[in-house]
Amino acid sequence: DIQMTQSPSTLSASLGDRVSITCRASESISIWLAWYQQLPGKGPKFLIHKASSLQSGVPSRFSGSGSGTEFTLTISSLQPGDFGTYYCQQYNTYPWTFGQGTKVEIK
Amino acid sequence: VQLQESGPGLVKPSETLSLTCGVSGYSINRDYCWDWIRQSPGKGLEWIGSYCQSGGTHYNPSLKSRVIISVDTSKNQFSLKLDSVTGADTAVYYCARGTHSGYFDYWGQGTLVTVSS
């Protein structure tokens, strides 16, 4: 299975901060990477696919980049609704696998 | 598109876990894949498997011998059966709509299933 590793595990930030989350794959997955946001008690919400393609309706402060084995999710200016846990997921090779998550909390 | 999981919250060890996902806002026999994913503290998010309208079923090899995903188009719902459960199967189970590429664009809110006697 392809292992997905996110860093950091926890990120403390303030409103308005620019934050970045890294996701590394154990082998190349080209651009076949998605990002999700999970708020407490909710199912994950789809944000980005193909590493950098923003889902319709997702605010433009979210952006994704990368290819191969290293990817980044950036939030340009942290808003109150952005505090939660973020997951990456590869869909290059079955079985689909997820990162362990990065919790973004209020500083 | 909305998805809603339902089923028992408590299952005894060695028995079969059965969950259903009701879909509204989209007819499941039109297209897409219909997936089950679970989340436990120890293993994070784990993809269980999918039923794809154009490509049949795909299962995670780690669970393949115990899993069946099926679709009931007359009720616009799909189901998960997981046999011979143990405490390691305790998790929040999510249903999701999967794209043919492999990511998930709509998720249910999840249902907690505890395996315990």
mmCIF file with all atom_site columns, C-alpha atoms in Angstrom:
data_model
loop_
_atom_site.group_PDB
_atom_site.id
_atom_site.type_symbol
_atom_site.label_atom_id
_atom_site.label_alt_id
_atom_site.label_comp_id
_atom_site.label_asym_id
_atom_site.label_entity_id
_atom_site.label_seq_id
_atom_site.pdbx_PDB_ins_code
_atom_site.Cartn_x
_atom_site.Cartn_y
_atom_site.Cartn_z
_atom_site.occupancy
_atom_site.B_iso_or_equiv
_atom_site.pdbx_formal_charge
_atom_site.auth_seq_id
_atom_site.auth_comp_id
_atom_site.auth_asym_id
_atom_site.auth_atom_id
_atom_site.pdbx_PDB_model_num
ATOM 1   C CA . ASP A 1 1   ? 0.000   0.000   0.000   1.00 0.00 ? 1   ASP A CA 1
ATOM 2   C CA . ILE A 1 2   ? 1.129   3.600   -0.567  1.00 0.00 ? 2   ILE A CA 1
ATOM 3   C CA . GLN A 1 3   ? 1.820   5.292   2.765   1.00 0.00 ? 3   GLN A CA 1
ATOM 4   C CA . MET A 1 4   ? 0.790   8.918   3.161   1.00 0.00 ? 4   MET A CA 1
ATOM 5   C CA . THR A 1 5   ? 2.539   10.972  5.838   1.00 0.00 ? 5   THR A CA 1
ATOM 6   C CA . GLN A 1 6   ? 1.376   14.418  6.893   1.00 0.00 ? 6   GLN A CA 1
ATOM 7   C CA . SER A 1 7   ? 3.267   17.052  8.822   1.00 0.00 ? 7   SER A CA 1
ATOM 8   C CA . PRO A 1 8   ? 2.858   18.583  11.219  1.00 0.00 ? 8   PRO A CA 1
ATOM 9   C CA . SER A 1 9   ? 0.390   16.480  13.207  1.00 0.00 ? 9   SER A CA 1
ATOM 10  C CA . THR A 1 10  ? -0.859  19.583  14.986  1.00 0.00 ? 10  THR A CA 1
ATOM 11  C CA . LEU A 1 11  ? -0.570  23.201  13.952  1.00 0.00 ? 11  LEU A CA 1
ATOM 12  C CA . SER A 1 12  ? -1.415  26.131  16.243  1.00 0.00 ? 12  SER A CA 1
ATOM 13  C CA . ALA A 1 13  ? -2.264  29.347  14.435  1.00 0.00 ? 13  ALA A CA 1
ATOM 14  C CA . SER A 1 14  ? -4.159  32.611  14.778  1.00 0.00 ? 14  SER A CA 1
ATOM 15  C CA . LEU A 1 15  ? -6.923  34.119  12.695  1.00 0.00 ? 15  LEU A CA 1
ATOM 16  C CA . GLY A 1 16  ? -5.467  35.657  9.561   1.00 0.00 ? 16  GLY A CA 1
ATOM 17  C CA . ASP A 1 17  ? -2.332  33.489  9.585   1.00 0.00 ? 17  ASP A CA 1
ATOM 18  C CA . ARG A 1 18  ? -1.047  31.763  6.470   1.00 0.00 ? 18  ARG A CA 1
ATOM 19  C CA . VAL A 1 19  ? -0.628  28.054  7.159   1.00 0.00 ? 19  VAL A CA 1
ATOM 20  C CA . SER A 1 20  ? 0.755   25.160  5.161   1.00 0.00 ? 20  SER A CA 1
ATOM 21  C CA . ILE A 1 21  ? 0.371   21.418  5.598   1.00 0.00 ? 21  ILE A CA 1
ATOM 22  C CA . THR A 1 22  ? 2.679   18.909  3.908   1.00 0.00 ? 22  THR A CA 1
ATOM 23  C CA . CYS A 1 23  ? 1.707   15.460  2.652   1.00 0.00 ? 23  CYS A CA 1
ATOM 24  C CA . ARG A 1 24  ? 4.331   12.978  1.475   1.00 0.00 ? 24  ARG A CA 1
ATOM 25  C CA . ALA A 1 25  ? 3.695   9.766   -0.434  1.00 0.00 ? 25  ALA A CA 1
ATOM 26  C CA . SER A 1 26  ? 5.883   6.670   -0.059  1.00 0.00 ? 26  SER A CA 1
ATOM 27  C CA . GLU A 1 27  ? 6.094   6.464   -3.874  1.00 0.00 ? 27  GLU A CA 1
ATOM 28  C CA . SER A 1 28  ? 5.168   8.705   -6.758  1.00 0.00 ? 28  SER A CA 1
ATOM 29  C CA . ILE A 1 29  ? 1.452   9.336   -7.188  1.00 0.00 ? 29  ILE A CA 1
ATOM 30  C CA . SER A 1 30  ? 1.785   11.931  -9.969  1.00 0.00 ? 30  SER A CA 1
ATOM 31  C CA . ILE A 1 31  ? -0.961  14.490  -9.234  1.00 0.00 ? 31  ILE A CA 1
ATOM 32  C CA . TRP A 1 32  ? -3.565  12.043  -7.959  1.00 0.00 ? 32  TRP A CA 1
ATOM 33  C CA . LEU A 1 33  ? -4.050  13.608  -4.553  1.00 0.00 ? 33  LEU A CA 1
ATOM 34  C CA . ALA A 1 34  ? -7.109  14.986  -2.781  1.00 0.00 ? 34  ALA A CA 1
ATOM 35  C CA . TRP A 1 35  ? -7.501  17.111  0.358   1.00 0.00 ? 35  TRP A CA 1
ATOM 36  C CA . TYR A 1 36  ? -10.366 17.028  2.844   1.00 0.00 ? 36  TYR A CA 1
ATOM 37  C CA . GLN A 1 37  ? -11.391 19.107  5.853   1.00 0.00 ? 37  GLN A CA 1
ATOM 38  C CA . GLN A 1 38  ? -13.054 17.490  8.858   1.00 0.00 ? 38  GLN A CA 1
ATOM 39  C CA . LEU A 1 39  ? -14.780 19.557  11.525  1.00 0.00 ? 39  LEU A CA 1
ATOM 40  C CA . PRO A 1 40  ? -15.564 17.966  14.918  1.00 0.00 ? 40  PRO A CA 1
ATOM 41  C CA . GLY A 1 41  ? -18.445 15.483  14.753  1.00 0.00 ? 41  GLY A CA 1
ATOM 42  C CA . LYS A 1 42  ? -18.787 15.784  10.975  1.00 0.00 ? 42  LYS A CA 1
ATOM 43  C CA . GLY A 1 43  ? -17.863 13.746  7.948   1.00 0.00 ? 43  GLY A CA 1
ATOM 44  C CA . PRO A 1 44  ? -14.938 14.978  5.853   1.00 0.00 ? 44  PRO A CA 1
ATOM 45  C CA . LYS A 1 45  ? -15.576 17.708  3.301   1.00 0.00 ? 45  LYS A CA 1
ATOM 46  C CA . PHE A 1 46  ? -13.892 17.506  -0.099  1.00 0.00 ? 46  PHE A CA 1
ATOM 47  C CA . LEU A 1 47  ? -11.669 20.513  -0.887  1.00 0.00 ? 47  LEU A CA 1
ATOM 48  C CA . ILE A 1 48  ? -9.163  19.785  -3.655  1.00 0.00 ? 48  ILE A CA 1
ATOM 49  C CA . HIS A 1 49  ? -8.475  17.104  -6.259  1.00 0.00 ? 49  HIS A CA 1
ATOM 50  C CA . LYS A 1 50  ? -5.666  16.519  -8.764  1.00 0.00 ? 50  LYS A CA 1
ATOM 51  C CA . ALA A 1 51  ? -3.351  18.123  -6.176  1.00 0.00 ? 51  ALA A CA 1
ATOM 52  C CA . SER A 1 52  ? -4.369  21.686  -7.027  1.00 0.00 ? 52  SER A CA 1
ATOM 53  C CA . SER A 1 53  ? -7.912  21.764  -8.475  1.00 0.00 ? 53  SER A CA 1
ATOM 54  C CA . LEU A 1 54  ? -10.258 23.511  -6.084  1.00 0.00 ? 54  LEU A CA 1
ATOM 55  C CA . GLN A 1 55  ? -13.731 22.011  -5.700  1.00 0.00 ? 55  GLN A CA 1
ATOM 56  C CA . SER A 1 56  ? -16.534 24.374  -6.692  1.00 0.00 ? 56  SER A CA 1
ATOM 57  C CA . GLY A 1 57  ? -17.672 26.440  -3.719  1.00 0.00 ? 57  GLY A CA 1
ATOM 58  C CA . VAL A 1 58  ? -14.451 26.066  -1.728  1.00 0.00 ? 58  VAL A CA 1
ATOM 59  C CA . PRO A 1 59  ? -13.022 29.487  -0.780  1.00 0.00 ? 59  PRO A CA 1
ATOM 60  C CA . SER A 1 60  ? -10.059 30.673  -2.822  1.00 0.00 ? 60  SER A CA 1
ATOM 61  C CA . ARG A 1 61  ? -7.937  31.060  0.329   1.00 0.00 ? 61  ARG A CA 1
ATOM 62  C CA . PHE A 1 62  ? -7.409  27.294  0.034   1.00 0.00 ? 62  PHE A CA 1
ATOM 63  C CA . SER A 1 63  ? -4.822  26.136  -2.469  1.00 0.00 ? 63  SER A CA 1
ATOM 64  C CA . GLY A 1 64  ? -2.909  22.965  -3.214  1.00 0.00 ? 64  GLY A CA 1
ATOM 65  C CA . SER A 1 65  ? 0.368   22.269  -4.934  1.00 0.00 ? 65  SER A CA 1
ATOM 66  C CA . GLY A 1 66  ? 2.868   19.517  -5.628  1.00 0.00 ? 66  GLY A CA 1
ATOM 67  C CA . SER A 1 67  ? 3.375   16.390  -7.666  1.00 0.00 ? 67  SER A CA 1
ATOM 68  C CA . GLY A 1 68  ? 5.189   13.089  -7.389  1.00 0.00 ? 68  GLY A CA 1
ATOM 69  C CA . THR A 1 69  ? 5.720   12.477  -3.687  1.00 0.00 ? 69  THR A CA 1
ATOM 70  C CA . GLU A 1 70  ? 5.409   15.880  -2.013  1.00 0.00 ? 70  GLU A CA 1
ATOM 71  C CA . PHE A 1 71  ? 2.289   18.004  -1.739  1.00 0.00 ? 71  PHE A CA 1
ATOM 72  C CA . THR A 1 72  ? 1.169   21.091  0.159   1.00 0.00 ? 72  THR A CA 1
ATOM 73  C CA . LEU A 1 73  ? -2.173  22.477  1.269   1.00 0.00 ? 73  LEU A CA 1
ATOM 74  C CA . THR A 1 74  ? -2.063  26.203  2.031   1.00 0.00 ? 74  THR A CA 1
ATOM 75  C CA . ILE A 1 75  ? -4.674  28.382  3.687   1.00 0.00 ? 75  ILE A CA 1
ATOM 76  C CA . SER A 1 76  ? -3.742  31.981  2.890   1.00 0.00 ? 76  SER A CA 1
ATOM 77  C CA . SER A 1 77  ? -5.633  33.673  5.729   1.00 0.00 ? 77  SER A CA 1
ATOM 78  C CA . LEU A 1 78  ? -7.080  31.464  8.457   1.00 0.00 ? 78  LEU A CA 1
ATOM 79  C CA . GLN A 1 79  ? -10.779 32.047  9.165   1.00 0.00 ? 79  GLN A CA 1
ATOM 80  C CA . PRO A 1 80  ? -12.873 30.831  12.149  1.00 0.00 ? 80  PRO A CA 1
ATOM 81  C CA . GLY A 1 81  ? -14.473 27.990  10.172  1.00 0.00 ? 81  GLY A CA 1
ATOM 82  C CA . ASP A 1 82  ? -11.073 26.628  9.124   1.00 0.00 ? 82  ASP A CA 1
ATOM 83  C CA . PHE A 1 83  ? -10.121 25.165  12.499  1.00 0.00 ? 83  PHE A CA 1
ATOM 84  C CA . GLY A 1 84  ? -10.377 21.415  12.174  1.00 0.00 ? 84  GLY A CA 1
ATOM 85  C CA . THR A 1 85  ? -8.444  18.441  10.863  1.00 0.00 ? 85  THR A CA 1
ATOM 86  C CA . TYR A 1 86  ? -7.134  18.119  7.304   1.00 0.00 ? 86  TYR A CA 1
ATOM 87  C CA . TYR A 1 87  ? -6.430  14.882  5.464   1.00 0.00 ? 87  TYR A CA 1
ATOM 88  C CA . CYS A 1 88  ? -4.722  14.049  2.209   1.00 0.00 ? 88  CYS A CA 1
ATOM 89  C CA . GLN A 1 89  ? -5.663  10.991  0.147   1.00 0.00 ? 89  GLN A CA 1
ATOM 90  C CA . GLN A 1 90  ? -3.932  9.318   -2.780  1.00 0.00 ? 90  GLN A CA 1
ATOM 91  C CA . TYR A 1 91  ? -5.928  7.806   -5.613  1.00 0.00 ? 91  TYR A CA 1
ATOM 92  C CA . ASN A 1 92  ? -3.101  6.723   -7.876  1.00 0.00 ? 92  ASN A CA 1
ATOM 93  C CA . THR A 1 93  ? -3.085  3.078   -6.784  1.00 0.00 ? 93  THR A CA 1
ATOM 94  C CA . TYR A 1 94  ? -5.546  0.775   -5.017  1.00 0.00 ? 94  TYR A CA 1
ATOM 95  C CA . PRO A 1 95  ? -6.127  0.604   -2.144  1.00 0.00 ? 95  PRO A CA 1
ATOM 96  C CA . TRP A 1 96  ? -6.813  4.318   -1.749  1.00 0.00 ? 96  TRP A CA 1
ATOM 97  C CA . THR A 1 97  ? -5.006  5.570   1.367   1.00 0.00 ? 97  THR A CA 1
ATOM 98  C CA . PHE A 1 98  ? -5.146  8.626   3.591   1.00 0.00 ? 98  PHE A CA 1
ATOM 99  C CA . GLY A 1 99  ? -2.688  10.613  5.631   1.00 0.00 ? 99  GLY A CA 1
ATOM 100 C CA . GLN A 1 100 ? -3.043  10.495  9.402   1.00 0.00 ? 100 GLN A CA 1
ATOM 101 C CA . GLY A 1 101 ? -4.377  14.057  9.554   1.00 0.00 ? 101 GLY A CA 1
ATOM 102 C CA . THR A 1 102 ? -3.204  17.515  10.607  1.00 0.00 ? 102 THR A CA 1
ATOM 103 C CA . LYS A 1 103 ? -5.184  19.266  13.308  1.00 0.00 ? 103 LYS A CA 1
ATOM 104 C CA . VAL A 1 104 ? -5.311  23.049  12.912  1.00 0.00 ? 104 VAL A CA 1
ATOM 105 C CA . GLU A 1 105 ? -6.099  24.625  16.264  1.00 0.00 ? 105 GLU A CA 1
ATOM 106 C CA . ILE A 1 106 ? -6.442  28.109  17.630  1.00 0.00 ? 106 ILE A CA 1
ATOM 107 C CA . LYS A 1 107 ? -3.260  29.564  19.091  1.00 0.00 ? 107 LYS A CA 1
ATOM 108 C CA . VAL B 2 1   ? -26.348 15.107  -2.865  1.00 0.00 ? 1   VAL B CA 1
ATOM 109 C CA . GLN B 2 2   ? -26.801 13.813  0.679   1.00 0.00 ? 2   GLN B CA 1
ATOM 110 C CA . LEU B 2 3   ? -25.801 10.507  2.215   1.00 0.00 ? 3   LEU B CA 1
ATOM 111 C CA . GLN B 2 4   ? -26.963 9.068   5.545   1.00 0.00 ? 4   GLN B CA 1
ATOM 112 C CA . GLU B 2 5   ? -25.651 5.957   7.267   1.00 0.00 ? 5   GLU B CA 1
ATOM 113 C CA . SER B 2 6   ? -27.886 3.726   9.367   1.00 0.00 ? 6   SER B CA 1
ATOM 114 C CA . GLY B 2 7   ? -27.520 0.484   11.273  1.00 0.00 ? 7   GLY B CA 1
ATOM 115 C CA . PRO B 2 8   ? -26.792 -1.008  14.694  1.00 0.00 ? 8   PRO B CA 1
ATOM 116 C CA . GLY B 2 9   ? -24.359 0.868   16.890  1.00 0.00 ? 9   GLY B CA 1
ATOM 117 C CA . LEU B 2 10  ? -23.320 -2.261  18.764  1.00 0.00 ? 10  LEU B CA 1
ATOM 118 C CA . VAL B 2 11  ? -22.238 -5.581  17.273  1.00 0.00 ? 11  VAL B CA 1
ATOM 119 C CA . LYS B 2 12  ? -20.986 -8.649  19.129  1.00 0.00 ? 12  LYS B CA 1
ATOM 120 C CA . PRO B 2 13  ? -17.579 -10.143 18.333  1.00 0.00 ? 13  PRO B CA 1
ATOM 121 C CA . SER B 2 14  ? -17.631 -12.776 15.552  1.00 0.00 ? 14  SER B CA 1
ATOM 122 C CA . GLU B 2 15  ? -20.953 -11.473 14.224  1.00 0.00 ? 15  GLU B CA 1
ATOM 123 C CA . THR B 2 16  ? -21.658 -9.514  11.020  1.00 0.00 ? 16  THR B CA 1
ATOM 124 C CA . LEU B 2 17  ? -21.679 -5.732  10.880  1.00 0.00 ? 17  LEU B CA 1
ATOM 125 C CA . SER B 2 18  ? -24.404 -4.460  8.531   1.00 0.00 ? 18  SER B CA 1
ATOM 126 C CA . LEU B 2 19  ? -24.850 -0.821  7.532   1.00 0.00 ? 19  LEU B CA 1
ATOM 127 C CA . THR B 2 20  ? -26.940 0.955   4.931   1.00 0.00 ? 20  THR B CA 1
ATOM 128 C CA . CYS B 2 21  ? -26.384 4.297   3.238   1.00 0.00 ? 21  CYS B CA 1
ATOM 129 C CA . GLY B 2 22  ? -29.403 6.160   1.945   1.00 0.00 ? 22  GLY B CA 1
ATOM 130 C CA . VAL B 2 23  ? -28.709 8.573   -0.903  1.00 0.00 ? 23  VAL B CA 1
ATOM 131 C CA . SER B 2 24  ? -30.820 11.612  -1.784  1.00 0.00 ? 24  SER B CA 1
ATOM 132 C CA . GLY B 2 25  ? -30.363 14.176  -4.515  1.00 0.00 ? 25  GLY B CA 1
ATOM 133 C CA . TYR B 2 26  ? -28.795 11.747  -6.982  1.00 0.00 ? 26  TYR B CA 1
ATOM 134 C CA . SER B 2 27  ? -29.867 8.453   -8.496  1.00 0.00 ? 27  SER B CA 1
ATOM 135 C CA . ILE B 2 28  ? -27.192 5.894   -7.679  1.00 0.00 ? 28  ILE B CA 1
ATOM 136 C CA . ASN B 2 29  ? -27.795 3.909   -10.866 1.00 0.00 ? 29  ASN B CA 1
ATOM 137 C CA . ARG B 2 30  ? -26.785 6.874   -13.045 1.00 0.00 ? 30  ARG B CA 1
ATOM 138 C CA . ASP B 2 31  ? -23.030 6.865   -12.450 1.00 0.00 ? 31  ASP B CA 1
ATOM 139 C CA . TYR B 2 32  ? -20.216 7.185   -9.873  1.00 0.00 ? 32  TYR B CA 1
ATOM 140 C CA . CYS B 2 33  ? -18.932 4.739   -7.279  1.00 0.00 ? 33  CYS B CA 1
ATOM 141 C CA . TRP B 2 34  ? -20.430 4.196   -3.858  1.00 0.00 ? 34  TRP B CA 1
ATOM 142 C CA . ASP B 2 35  ? -17.875 3.759   -1.126  1.00 0.00 ? 35  ASP B CA 1
ATOM 143 C CA . TRP B 2 36  ? -17.441 2.851   2.512   1.00 0.00 ? 36  TRP B CA 1
ATOM 144 C CA . ILE B 2 37  ? -14.651 4.343   4.623   1.00 0.00 ? 37  ILE B CA 1
ATOM 145 C CA . ARG B 2 38  ? -14.023 3.963   8.337   1.00 0.00 ? 38  ARG B CA 1
ATOM 146 C CA . GLN B 2 39  ? -12.184 5.996   10.939  1.00 0.00 ? 39  GLN B CA 1
ATOM 147 C CA . SER B 2 40  ? -10.711 4.657   14.141  1.00 0.00 ? 40  SER B CA 1
ATOM 148 C CA . PRO B 2 41  ? -8.316  6.299   16.586  1.00 0.00 ? 41  PRO B CA 1
ATOM 149 C CA . GLY B 2 42  ? -5.681  3.701   15.933  1.00 0.00 ? 42  GLY B CA 1
ATOM 150 C CA . LYS B 2 43  ? -5.751  3.546   12.131  1.00 0.00 ? 43  LYS B CA 1
ATOM 151 C CA . GLY B 2 44  ? -7.117  6.902   11.008  1.00 0.00 ? 44  GLY B CA 1
ATOM 152 C CA . LEU B 2 45  ? -9.169  6.900   7.810   1.00 0.00 ? 45  LEU B CA 1
ATOM 153 C CA . GLU B 2 46  ? -9.279  3.531   6.060   1.00 0.00 ? 46  GLU B CA 1
ATOM 154 C CA . TRP B 2 47  ? -10.942 2.931   2.697   1.00 0.00 ? 47  TRP B CA 1
ATOM 155 C CA . ILE B 2 48  ? -13.020 -0.255  2.859   1.00 0.00 ? 48  ILE B CA 1
ATOM 156 C CA . GLY B 2 49  ? -14.252 -0.614  -0.694  1.00 0.00 ? 49  GLY B CA 1
ATOM 157 C CA . SER B 2 50  ? -16.555 0.592   -3.430  1.00 0.00 ? 50  SER B CA 1
ATOM 158 C CA . TYR B 2 51  ? -19.269 -0.421  -5.832  1.00 0.00 ? 51  TYR B CA 1
ATOM 159 C CA . CYS B 2 52  ? -18.882 1.309   -9.178  1.00 0.00 ? 52  CYS B CA 1
ATOM 160 C CA . GLN B 2 53  ? -21.733 1.409   -11.656 1.00 0.00 ? 53  GLN B CA 1
ATOM 161 C CA . SER B 2 54  ? -19.389 0.869   -14.568 1.00 0.00 ? 54  SER B CA 1
ATOM 162 C CA . GLY B 2 55  ? -16.723 -1.232  -12.948 1.00 0.00 ? 55  GLY B CA 1
ATOM 163 C CA . GLY B 2 56  ? -18.135 -3.526  -10.280 1.00 0.00 ? 56  GLY B CA 1
ATOM 164 C CA . THR B 2 57  ? -16.691 -3.817  -6.796  1.00 0.00 ? 57  THR B CA 1
ATOM 165 C CA . HIS B 2 58  ? -13.229 -3.005  -5.445  1.00 0.00 ? 58  HIS B CA 1
ATOM 166 C CA . TYR B 2 59  ? -12.165 -3.883  -1.922  1.00 0.00 ? 59  TYR B CA 1
ATOM 167 C CA . ASN B 2 60  ? -9.233  -3.081  0.315   1.00 0.00 ? 60  ASN B CA 1
ATOM 168 C CA . PRO B 2 61  ? -7.131  -6.276  0.332   1.00 0.00 ? 61  PRO B CA 1
ATOM 169 C CA . SER B 2 62  ? -6.826  -6.012  4.122   1.00 0.00 ? 62  SER B CA 1
ATOM 170 C CA . LEU B 2 63  ? -10.601 -6.542  4.445   1.00 0.00 ? 63  LEU B CA 1
ATOM 171 C CA . LYS B 2 64  ? -11.497 -8.245  1.166   1.00 0.00 ? 64  LYS B CA 1
ATOM 172 C CA . SER B 2 65  ? -12.164 -11.687 2.629   1.00 0.00 ? 65  SER B CA 1
ATOM 173 C CA . ARG B 2 66  ? -14.793 -10.288 5.006   1.00 0.00 ? 66  ARG B CA 1
ATOM 174 C CA . VAL B 2 67  ? -16.523 -7.500  3.049   1.00 0.00 ? 67  VAL B CA 1
ATOM 175 C CA . ILE B 2 68  ? -19.442 -7.256  0.687   1.00 0.00 ? 68  ILE B CA 1
ATOM 176 C CA . ILE B 2 69  ? -20.755 -3.974  -0.723  1.00 0.00 ? 69  ILE B CA 1
ATOM 177 C CA . SER B 2 70  ? -24.034 -4.100  -2.588  1.00 0.00 ? 70  SER B CA 1
ATOM 178 C CA . VAL B 2 71  ? -26.474 -1.650  -4.142  1.00 0.00 ? 71  VAL B CA 1
ATOM 179 C CA . ASP B 2 72  ? -30.276 -1.499  -4.059  1.00 0.00 ? 72  ASP B CA 1
ATOM 180 C CA . THR B 2 73  ? -31.257 0.847   -6.860  1.00 0.00 ? 73  THR B CA 1
ATOM 181 C CA . SER B 2 74  ? -34.988 0.522   -6.096  1.00 0.00 ? 74  SER B CA 1
ATOM 182 C CA . LYS B 2 75  ? -34.368 2.145   -2.688  1.00 0.00 ? 75  LYS B CA 1
ATOM 183 C CA . ASN B 2 76  ? -31.492 4.355   -3.878  1.00 0.00 ? 76  ASN B CA 1
ATOM 184 C CA . GLN B 2 77  ? -29.224 2.965   -1.188  1.00 0.00 ? 77  GLN B CA 1
ATOM 185 C CA . PHE B 2 78  ? -26.140 0.833   -0.806  1.00 0.00 ? 78  PHE B CA 1
ATOM 186 C CA . SER B 2 79  ? -24.964 -1.462  1.955   1.00 0.00 ? 79  SER B CA 1
ATOM 187 C CA . LEU B 2 80  ? -21.907 -2.786  3.757   1.00 0.00 ? 80  LEU B CA 1
ATOM 188 C CA . LYS B 2 81  ? -21.547 -6.216  5.332   1.00 0.00 ? 81  LYS B CA 1
ATOM 189 C CA . LEU B 2 82  ? -18.420 -7.028  7.321   1.00 0.00 ? 82  LEU B CA 1
ATOM 190 C CA . ASP B 2 83  ? -18.141 -10.565 8.667   1.00 0.00 ? 83  ASP B CA 1
ATOM 191 C CA . SER B 2 84  ? -16.460 -11.983 11.756  1.00 0.00 ? 84  SER B CA 1
ATOM 192 C CA . VAL B 2 85  ? -15.915 -8.641  13.462  1.00 0.00 ? 85  VAL B CA 1
ATOM 193 C CA . THR B 2 86  ? -13.505 -8.054  16.330  1.00 0.00 ? 86  THR B CA 1
ATOM 194 C CA . GLY B 2 87  ? -12.730 -5.070  18.528  1.00 0.00 ? 87  GLY B CA 1
ATOM 195 C CA . ALA B 2 88  ? -10.401 -3.819  15.807  1.00 0.00 ? 88  ALA B CA 1
ATOM 196 C CA . ASP B 2 89  ? -13.471 -3.129  13.671  1.00 0.00 ? 89  ASP B CA 1
ATOM 197 C CA . THR B 2 90  ? -14.791 -0.582  16.178  1.00 0.00 ? 90  THR B CA 1
ATOM 198 C CA . ALA B 2 91  ? -14.862 2.690   14.241  1.00 0.00 ? 91  ALA B CA 1
ATOM 199 C CA . VAL B 2 92  ? -16.955 5.466   12.791  1.00 0.00 ? 92  VAL B CA 1
ATOM 200 C CA . TYR B 2 93  ? -18.183 4.220   9.422   1.00 0.00 ? 93  TYR B CA 1
ATOM 201 C CA . TYR B 2 94  ? -18.776 6.692   6.590   1.00 0.00 ? 94  TYR B CA 1
ATOM 202 C CA . CYS B 2 95  ? -20.449 6.220   3.261   1.00 0.00 ? 95  CYS B CA 1
ATOM 203 C CA . ALA B 2 96  ? -19.316 8.420   0.407   1.00 0.00 ? 96  ALA B CA 1
ATOM 204 C CA . ARG B 2 97  ? -19.800 9.050   -3.287  1.00 0.00 ? 97  ARG B CA 1
ATOM 205 C CA . GLY B 2 98  ? -16.619 8.197   -5.119  1.00 0.00 ? 98  GLY B CA 1
ATOM 206 C CA . THR B 2 99  ? -15.575 9.576   -8.456  1.00 0.00 ? 99  THR B CA 1
ATOM 207 C CA . HIS B 2 100 ? -14.217 7.237   -11.112 1.00 0.00 ? 100 HIS B CA 1
ATOM 208 C CA . SER B 2 101 ? -10.850 8.889   -10.553 1.00 0.00 ? 101 SER B CA 1
ATOM 209 C CA . GLY B 2 102 ? -10.849 7.751   -6.923  1.00 0.00 ? 102 GLY B CA 1
ATOM 210 C CA . TYR B 2 103 ? -11.572 10.705  -4.655  1.00 0.00 ? 103 TYR B CA 1
ATOM 211 C CA . PHE B 2 104 ? -14.748 11.259  -2.650  1.00 0.00 ? 104 PHE B CA 1
ATOM 212 C CA . ASP B 2 105 ? -16.879 14.314  -3.309  1.00 0.00 ? 105 ASP B CA 1
ATOM 213 C CA . TYR B 2 106 ? -19.777 13.746  -0.895  1.00 0.00 ? 106 TYR B CA 1
ATOM 214 C CA . TRP B 2 107 ? -19.712 12.069  2.522   1.00 0.00 ? 107 TRP B CA 1
ATOM 215 C CA . GLY B 2 108 ? -22.252 11.058  5.121   1.00 0.00 ? 108 GLY B CA 1
ATOM 216 C CA . GLN B 2 109 ? -21.947 12.273  8.694   1.00 0.00 ? 109 GLN B CA 1
ATOM 217 C CA . GLY B 2 110 ? -20.780 8.854   9.900   1.00 0.00 ? 110 GLY B CA 1
ATOM 218 C CA . THR B 2 111 ? -22.091 6.285   12.344  1.00 0.00 ? 111 THR B CA 1
ATOM 219 C CA . LEU B 2 112 ? -20.203 4.811   15.294  1.00 0.00 ? 112 LEU B CA 1
ATOM 220 C CA . VAL B 2 113 ? -20.136 1.020   15.444  1.00 0.00 ? 113 VAL B CA 1
ATOM 221 C CA . THR B 2 114 ? -18.752 -0.580  18.590  1.00 0.00 ? 114 THR B CA 1
ATOM 222 C CA . VAL B 2 115 ? -17.805 -4.252  18.642  1.00 0.00 ? 115 VAL B CA 1
ATOM 223 C CA . SER B 2 116 ? -18.309 -5.584  22.136  1.00 0.00 ? 116 SER B CA 1
ATOM 224 C CA . SER B 2 117 ? -20.034 -8.413  23.942  1.00 0.00 ? 117 SER B CA 1
#
